[in-house]
Amino acid sequence: VEQLQQHFHDIVVQFRVQQPICKRNGR
């Protein structure tokens, strides 16, 4: 269960980091 939470956290971090980049690139 702990491993799954860590994987989910990694995805959230990647998505949060990719969000601003995509928004900046879109503009």
Tab-separated table of C-alpha atoms in Angstrom:
chain	number	residue	atom	x	y	z
A	1	VAL	CA	0.000	0.000	0.000
A	2	GLU	CA	2.836	2.378	0.814
A	3	GLN	CA	4.426	1.725	-2.573
A	4	LEU	CA	1.156	2.514	-4.354
A	5	GLN	CA	0.842	5.812	-2.483
A	6	GLN	CA	4.389	6.732	-3.469
A	7	HIS	CA	3.643	5.960	-7.118
A	8	PHE	CA	0.481	8.072	-6.983
A	9	HIS	CA	2.436	10.949	-5.417
A	10	ASP	CA	5.019	10.714	-8.211
A	11	ILE	CA	2.256	10.948	-10.829
A	12	VAL	CA	0.699	13.957	-9.087
A	13	VAL	CA	4.075	15.703	-8.923
A	14	GLN	CA	4.755	14.986	-12.599
A	15	PHE	CA	1.278	16.195	-13.591
A	16	ARG	CA	1.648	19.367	-11.494
A	17	VAL	CA	5.054	20.067	-13.052
A	18	GLN	CA	3.793	19.333	-16.571
A	19	GLN	CA	0.659	21.456	-16.159
A	20	PRO	CA	2.442	24.864	-16.056
A	21	ILE	CA	4.696	23.828	-18.943
A	22	CYS	CA	1.720	22.832	-21.123
A	23	LYS	CA	-0.133	26.025	-20.211
A	24	ARG	CA	2.925	28.145	-21.000
A	25	ASN	CA	3.493	26.304	-24.278
A	26	GLY	CA	-0.198	26.631	-25.192
A	27	ARG	CA	0.006	30.421	-24.854
